[in-house]
Amino acid sequence: MKFSWCSLLALYLHTWAISPALPEESAFTELEPQVITRSEALKRLDPARIEGSETLRKILNSVLDASRGNPVFCELSMRFQCLDRAEELMDFAVAHPDHHTSTDVIRFLLRNNLADSIANRLRSSGPSTEADGLVRILSSSGTKEAFHILKNLITNIEVPPDRKKMIIRSMATTRAGSSSLIDIHTSNPLSPELALLASRVLSLTPWESVRSRAGESFPALGNTGAEGFTLAELRLLNADPDRGKSVFTDPVIGCIRCHVIGNSGVAFGPALTLIGEKLSPEALLESILSPSSGIAFGFEAYEIELDTTEVLYGIIASETKDFVMLRDSLGANQKIDSASIVSRQKSAVSAMPQGLAKLMSPQQLADLLAFLESLRGPE
Ligand code: HEC
């Protein structure tokens, strides 16, 4: 095949035209060559040396000032325990919620008793994606302090319901978060609307013990939706791929939280951009009704226990001798030191929730299927 500038341009324009307007993750601040050299030297410097030296401290501060908005800023601030940089660290986490450095930043702030300043930031920020990013990082950090902050927000009457819903969805993505959600409801019942959402998302978690506790603490849904419908039955309905697309992007059903189509969505599970070519309609239905019956290669879920007794759950995005990059179902990446891993266990259960069809009417499932079937490359 021969490529010309024209066809490249056409391809570029095509990709551009079909890519939906998702906010791009903002770029990192560029570093001047001198700042890079100095930051490399500082990374090797024993933090104790800074204590006694006014000159070194000045250099550190000038490098920090020149590298705000770059991961280097965070690495150095954390290495030298610059607690006075907490607000700027949070600015970074808010601007780059999916970068592993942001997870480190939030853990660092929590470890250093700065939970209050995170909570303040969450309370004061408007109904923006800014707060959503922070909530996601907090939930995936899996620490007690983080859940404490989230719990206070859920039970605070001044926090708007949409923010609370976002928090409930985030908490239900980790085992510890799910348990603490059940505890919150047990000690201080959620409003009926929030309780319904919580019972839905908890009934979809991969942990049997969580599901059964949730079943006791929350009113049963009593509705099996489209569960158990066969392809032949669904074919009797008039399906519409456009309506199916809104099922796909529905925040409670949540396909979009774990799958990418084109440029939108979260890359937790496999990209579905061309899934209509890869899987037959039968296989598509099967992967929605019983995800664990065939787990896509490379997308197996793991539970990783750390020496701090925290247990993290997710898909291993990459791995070297020294660290494991774990991606959770909110798309947040965490860089875990191999040395801190006590055990890791592959889960026989898919990281895609069982029972999503319960959340849809048969019509919605038929529409969703038609939408997935339509996801093909250009003829
Ligand atoms: C919590 C995250 C999550 C949600 C929500 C989710 N999925 Fe998945 N999905 C995954 C993961 C992880 C896999 C890969 C493991 C597997 O095959 O079970 C997967 C696999 C799939 C596959 C098979 C892909 C392949 O290449 O074989 C399809 C199709 C699919 N999902 C569709 C959906 C649809 C439609 C929805 C919404 C109704 C949905 N998923 C919701 C995480 C999710």
Tab-separated table of N, CA, C and O and ligand atoms in Angstrom, residues 173 204 206 247-250 252-259 266 268-272 275 278-279 283-288 290-301 313 315 328-330 349-353 356-357 359-360 365 368-369 371-372, ligand 1:
chain	number	residue	atom	x	y	z
A	173	THR	N	-15.826	0.706	43.902
A	173	THR	CA	-14.861	0.026	43.029
A	173	THR	C	-13.741	-0.651	43.799
A	173	THR	O	-12.911	-1.321	43.212
A	204	LEU	N	-23.079	-5.154	42.087
A	204	LEU	CA	-22.258	-5.457	40.915
A	204	LEU	C	-20.785	-5.637	41.262
A	204	LEU	O	-19.957	-5.801	40.382
A	206	PRO	N	-17.265	-7.345	42.475
A	206	PRO	CA	-16.801	-8.716	42.264
A	206	PRO	C	-16.675	-9.532	43.548
A	206	PRO	O	-16.373	-10.708	43.479
A	247	VAL	N	-27.423	3.946	26.116
A	247	VAL	CA	-27.324	2.918	27.162
A	247	VAL	C	-25.851	2.747	27.528
A	247	VAL	O	-25.476	2.679	28.698
A	248	PHE	N	-25.009	2.714	26.492
A	248	PHE	CA	-23.572	2.520	26.709
A	248	PHE	C	-22.985	3.627	27.587
A	248	PHE	O	-22.124	3.382	28.421
A	249	THR	N	-23.464	4.867	27.379
A	249	THR	CA	-22.879	5.988	28.126
A	249	THR	C	-23.637	6.296	29.416
A	249	THR	O	-23.244	7.194	30.151
A	250	ASP	N	-24.692	5.539	29.715
A	250	ASP	CA	-25.444	5.771	30.957
A	250	ASP	C	-24.523	5.587	32.172
A	250	ASP	O	-23.854	4.558	32.283
A	252	VAL	N	-24.975	4.934	35.334
A	252	VAL	CA	-25.194	3.837	36.284
A	252	VAL	C	-24.812	2.500	35.657
A	252	VAL	O	-24.123	1.677	36.257
A	253	ILE	N	-25.205	2.270	34.419
A	253	ILE	CA	-24.847	1.023	33.736
A	253	ILE	C	-23.330	0.982	33.546
A	253	ILE	O	-22.694	-0.052	33.754
A	254	GLY	N	-22.772	2.126	33.154
A	254	GLY	CA	-21.321	2.314	33.316
A	254	GLY	C	-20.378	1.690	32.303
A	254	GLY	O	-19.183	1.634	32.566
A	255	CYS	N	-20.851	1.199	31.147
A	255	CYS	CA	-19.918	0.631	30.160
A	255	CYS	C	-18.780	1.618	29.877
A	255	CYS	O	-17.611	1.248	29.791
A	256	ILE	N	-19.147	2.880	29.757
A	256	ILE	CA	-18.201	3.933	29.367
A	256	ILE	C	-17.134	4.173	30.428
A	256	ILE	O	-16.076	4.700	30.156
A	257	ARG	N	-17.411	3.732	31.671
A	257	ARG	CA	-16.415	3.902	32.732
A	257	ARG	C	-15.268	2.915	32.597
A	257	ARG	O	-14.253	3.046	33.267
A	258	CYS	N	-15.459	1.889	31.775
A	258	CYS	CA	-14.427	0.854	31.688
A	258	CYS	C	-13.958	0.582	30.262
A	258	CYS	O	-12.993	-0.135	30.067
A	259	HIS	N	-14.672	1.081	29.281
A	259	HIS	CA	-14.305	0.767	27.900
A	259	HIS	C	-14.145	2.024	27.070
A	259	HIS	O	-14.892	2.983	27.236
A	266	VAL	N	-13.001	5.145	29.371
A	266	VAL	CA	-11.861	4.833	30.226
A	266	VAL	C	-11.288	3.483	29.809
A	266	VAL	O	-12.028	2.516	29.652
A	268	PHE	N	-10.092	0.716	30.888
A	268	PHE	CA	-9.882	-0.300	31.929
A	268	PHE	C	-10.012	-1.681	31.297
A	268	PHE	O	-9.107	-2.494	31.354
A	269	GLY	N	-11.112	-1.967	30.660
A	269	GLY	CA	-11.277	-3.204	29.898
A	269	GLY	C	-10.774	-2.995	28.474
A	269	GLY	O	-10.238	-1.938	28.154
A	270	PRO	N	-10.961	-4.006	27.615
A	270	PRO	CA	-10.508	-3.879	26.224
A	270	PRO	C	-11.252	-2.755	25.490
A	270	PRO	O	-12.408	-2.473	25.799
A	271	ALA	N	-10.577	-2.122	24.522
A	271	ALA	CA	-11.232	-1.118	23.682
A	271	ALA	C	-12.295	-1.823	22.846
A	271	ALA	O	-12.114	-2.953	22.401
A	272	LEU	N	-13.427	-1.157	22.666
A	272	LEU	CA	-14.515	-1.797	21.925
A	272	LEU	C	-14.737	-1.144	20.551
A	272	LEU	O	-15.753	-1.383	19.904
A	275	ILE	N	-15.457	-3.816	18.078
A	275	ILE	CA	-15.923	-5.062	18.687
A	275	ILE	C	-16.958	-5.772	17.818
A	275	ILE	O	-17.073	-6.998	17.843
A	278	LYS	N	-15.082	-8.159	15.844
A	278	LYS	CA	-14.375	-9.216	16.568
A	278	LYS	C	-15.326	-10.294	17.092
A	278	LYS	O	-15.031	-11.472	17.010
A	279	LEU	N	-16.458	-9.873	17.653
A	279	LEU	CA	-17.343	-10.852	18.291
A	279	LEU	C	-18.676	-10.982	17.551
A	279	LEU	O	-19.227	-9.998	17.053
A	283	ALA	N	-21.733	-13.929	21.016
A	283	ALA	CA	-20.615	-13.730	21.935
A	283	ALA	C	-20.724	-12.372	22.632
A	283	ALA	O	-20.360	-12.230	23.802
A	284	LEU	N	-21.228	-11.381	21.921
A	284	LEU	CA	-21.407	-10.062	22.535
A	284	LEU	C	-22.386	-10.151	23.697
A	284	LEU	O	-22.139	-9.635	24.788
A	285	LEU	N	-23.496	-10.843	23.446
A	285	LEU	CA	-24.511	-10.976	24.492
A	285	LEU	C	-23.939	-11.727	25.689
A	285	LEU	O	-24.101	-11.321	26.837
A	286	GLU	N	-23.218	-12.807	25.383
A	286	GLU	CA	-22.603	-13.607	26.443
A	286	GLU	C	-21.644	-12.754	27.286
A	286	GLU	O	-21.608	-12.867	28.501
A	287	SER	N	-20.878	-11.885	26.619
A	287	SER	CA	-19.899	-11.120	27.397
A	287	SER	C	-20.587	-10.093	28.294
A	287	SER	O	-20.000	-9.647	29.276
A	288	ILE	N	-21.827	-9.737	27.989
A	288	ILE	CA	-22.558	-8.839	28.893
A	288	ILE	C	-23.250	-9.639	29.996
A	288	ILE	O	-23.206	-9.281	31.168
A	290	SER	N	-22.642	-12.877	31.058
A	290	SER	CA	-21.758	-13.587	31.998
A	290	SER	C	-20.297	-13.354	31.657
A	290	SER	O	-19.654	-14.172	31.013
A	291	PRO	N	-19.792	-12.216	32.120
A	291	PRO	CA	-18.430	-11.796	31.781
A	291	PRO	C	-17.366	-12.828	32.165
A	291	PRO	O	-16.363	-12.970	31.458
A	292	SER	N	-17.592	-13.578	33.251
A	292	SER	CA	-16.522	-14.467	33.703
A	292	SER	C	-16.401	-15.724	32.865
A	292	SER	O	-15.449	-16.487	33.025
A	293	SER	N	-17.352	-15.958	31.954
A	293	SER	CA	-17.274	-17.205	31.190
A	293	SER	C	-16.145	-17.179	30.174
A	293	SER	O	-15.684	-18.220	29.733
A	294	GLY	N	-15.682	-16.028	29.781
A	294	GLY	CA	-14.516	-15.960	28.896
A	294	GLY	C	-13.827	-14.636	29.129
A	294	GLY	O	-14.287	-13.609	28.665
A	295	ILE	N	-12.742	-14.670	29.870
A	295	ILE	CA	-12.085	-13.408	30.229
A	295	ILE	C	-11.069	-13.044	29.152
A	295	ILE	O	-10.212	-13.854	28.807
A	296	ALA	N	-11.193	-11.840	28.609
A	296	ALA	CA	-10.301	-11.424	27.522
A	296	ALA	C	-8.852	-11.448	28.000
A	296	ALA	O	-8.534	-10.972	29.098
A	297	PHE	N	-7.960	-11.989	27.164
A	297	PHE	CA	-6.550	-12.156	27.525
A	297	PHE	C	-5.896	-10.809	27.860
A	297	PHE	O	-6.098	-9.832	27.153
A	298	GLY	N	-5.139	-10.781	28.945
A	298	GLY	CA	-4.447	-9.548	29.324
A	298	GLY	C	-5.308	-8.645	30.184
A	298	GLY	O	-4.855	-7.602	30.638
A	299	PHE	N	-6.568	-9.034	30.420
A	299	PHE	CA	-7.461	-8.181	31.212
A	299	PHE	C	-7.958	-8.917	32.453
A	299	PHE	O	-9.031	-8.642	32.963
A	300	GLU	N	-7.152	-9.866	32.922
A	300	GLU	CA	-7.514	-10.581	34.135
A	300	GLU	C	-7.325	-9.641	35.330
A	300	GLU	O	-6.407	-8.816	35.338
A	301	ALA	N	-8.183	-9.776	36.319
A	301	ALA	CA	-8.080	-8.906	37.492
A	301	ALA	C	-7.217	-9.563	38.573
A	301	ALA	O	-7.160	-10.788	38.671
A	313	TYR	N	-7.231	-3.711	44.070
A	313	TYR	CA	-7.849	-4.567	43.071
A	313	TYR	C	-7.744	-3.891	41.721
A	313	TYR	O	-8.006	-2.692	41.601
A	315	ILE	N	-6.334	-4.247	37.252
A	315	ILE	CA	-5.685	-4.951	36.163
A	315	ILE	C	-4.250	-4.463	36.089
A	315	ILE	O	-4.000	-3.272	36.251
A	328	ASP	N	-7.085	0.656	38.195
A	328	ASP	CA	-8.364	0.256	38.758
A	328	ASP	C	-9.494	0.645	37.823
A	328	ASP	O	-9.275	1.274	36.796
A	329	SER	N	-10.707	0.262	38.200
A	329	SER	CA	-11.815	0.401	37.250
A	329	SER	C	-12.249	1.845	37.094
A	329	SER	O	-13.167	2.146	36.366
A	330	LEU	N	-11.576	2.767	37.790
A	330	LEU	CA	-11.847	4.177	37.532
A	330	LEU	C	-10.811	4.731	36.573
A	330	LEU	O	-10.792	5.906	36.262
A	349	VAL	N	-12.867	-14.350	38.694
A	349	VAL	CA	-14.041	-13.566	38.332
A	349	VAL	C	-13.579	-12.391	37.469
A	349	VAL	O	-12.569	-11.773	37.762
A	350	SER	N	-14.319	-12.115	36.425
A	350	SER	CA	-13.959	-10.989	35.562
A	350	SER	C	-14.067	-9.676	36.321
A	350	SER	O	-14.904	-9.535	37.214
A	351	ALA	N	-13.226	-8.733	35.949
A	351	ALA	CA	-13.321	-7.402	36.543
A	351	ALA	C	-14.516	-6.647	35.980
A	351	ALA	O	-14.869	-5.569	36.432
A	352	MET	N	-15.149	-7.232	34.964
A	352	MET	CA	-16.394	-6.649	34.471
A	352	MET	C	-17.533	-7.208	35.322
A	352	MET	O	-17.629	-8.415	35.511
A	353	PRO	N	-18.380	-6.343	35.870
A	353	PRO	CA	-19.395	-6.817	36.810
A	353	PRO	C	-20.382	-7.795	36.180
A	353	PRO	O	-20.794	-7.634	35.036
A	356	LEU	N	-24.946	-6.809	34.939
A	356	LEU	CA	-25.256	-5.476	34.398
A	356	LEU	C	-26.616	-5.451	33.707
A	356	LEU	O	-27.297	-4.431	33.686
A	357	ALA	N	-27.018	-6.618	33.150
A	357	ALA	CA	-28.292	-6.668	32.433
A	357	ALA	C	-29.471	-6.383	33.360
A	357	ALA	O	-30.542	-5.987	32.910
A	359	LEU	N	-29.705	-3.998	35.229
A	359	LEU	CA	-29.918	-2.552	35.269
A	359	LEU	C	-30.611	-2.038	34.015
A	359	LEU	O	-30.860	-0.849	33.885
A	360	MET	N	-30.877	-2.962	33.060
A	360	MET	CA	-31.457	-2.511	31.784
A	360	MET	C	-32.787	-3.196	31.550
A	360	MET	O	-33.014	-4.306	32.012
A	365	LEU	N	-31.283	-3.502	26.419
A	365	LEU	CA	-30.246	-4.486	26.093
A	365	LEU	C	-30.217	-4.734	24.582
A	365	LEU	O	-29.142	-4.826	23.973
A	368	LEU	N	-28.531	-1.789	23.029
A	368	LEU	CA	-27.090	-1.810	23.318
A	368	LEU	C	-26.381	-2.791	22.386
A	368	LEU	O	-25.326	-2.507	21.826
A	369	LEU	N	-26.997	-3.952	22.223
A	369	LEU	CA	-26.418	-4.981	21.360
A	369	LEU	C	-26.306	-4.473	19.917
A	369	LEU	O	-25.283	-4.653	19.256
A	371	PHE	N	-26.016	-1.444	19.018
A	371	PHE	CA	-24.937	-0.445	18.988
A	371	PHE	C	-23.573	-1.139	18.905
A	371	PHE	O	-22.730	-0.803	18.073
A	372	LEU	N	-23.368	-2.167	19.739
A	372	LEU	CA	-22.072	-2.865	19.735
A	372	LEU	C	-21.822	-3.526	18.378
A	372	LEU	O	-20.716	-3.508	17.851
B	1	HEC	C1	-16.030	-2.216	35.957
B	1	HEC	C2	-15.579	-2.218	34.582
B	1	HEC	C3	-16.453	-2.698	33.466
B	1	HEC	C4	-17.745	-2.308	33.171
B	1	HEC	C5	-18.643	-1.385	33.971
B	1	HEC	C6	-18.060	-2.946	31.929
B	1	HEC	N1	-17.018	-3.716	31.488
B	1	HEC	FE1	-16.959	-4.820	29.799
B	1	HEC	N2	-15.150	-5.590	30.353
B	1	HEC	C7	-14.428	-5.170	31.437
B	1	HEC	C8	-13.210	-5.957	31.506
B	1	HEC	C9	-12.114	-5.807	32.558
B	1	HEC	C10	-13.238	-6.850	30.429
B	1	HEC	C11	-12.164	-7.897	30.097
B	1	HEC	C12	-12.362	-9.139	30.944
B	1	HEC	C13	-13.431	-10.030	30.402
B	1	HEC	O1	-13.364	-10.343	29.201
B	1	HEC	O2	-14.315	-10.407	31.167
B	1	HEC	C14	-14.486	-6.597	29.707
B	1	HEC	C15	-14.887	-7.249	28.545
B	1	HEC	C16	-15.936	-6.851	27.741
B	1	HEC	C17	-16.236	-7.371	26.421
B	1	HEC	C18	-15.416	-8.421	25.675
B	1	HEC	C19	-14.317	-7.693	24.938
B	1	HEC	C20	-13.392	-8.578	24.150
B	1	HEC	O3	-12.530	-7.987	23.458
B	1	HEC	O4	-13.479	-9.802	24.236
B	1	HEC	C21	-17.359	-6.720	25.964
B	1	HEC	C22	-18.034	-6.887	24.637
B	1	HEC	C23	-17.766	-5.804	27.015
B	1	HEC	N3	-16.879	-5.914	28.071
B	1	HEC	C24	-18.863	-4.951	26.937
B	1	HEC	C25	-19.328	-4.186	28.006
B	1	HEC	C26	-20.601	-3.480	27.996
B	1	HEC	C27	-21.560	-3.421	26.825
B	1	HEC	C28	-20.717	-2.894	29.216
B	1	HEC	C29	-21.905	-2.114	29.762
B	1	HEC	C30	-23.157	-2.829	29.810
B	1	HEC	C31	-19.524	-3.218	29.979
B	1	HEC	N4	-18.709	-3.997	29.212
B	1	HEC	C32	-19.270	-2.773	31.274
B	1	HEC	C33	-14.768	-4.193	32.342
B	1	HEC	C34	-16.005	-3.584	32.404
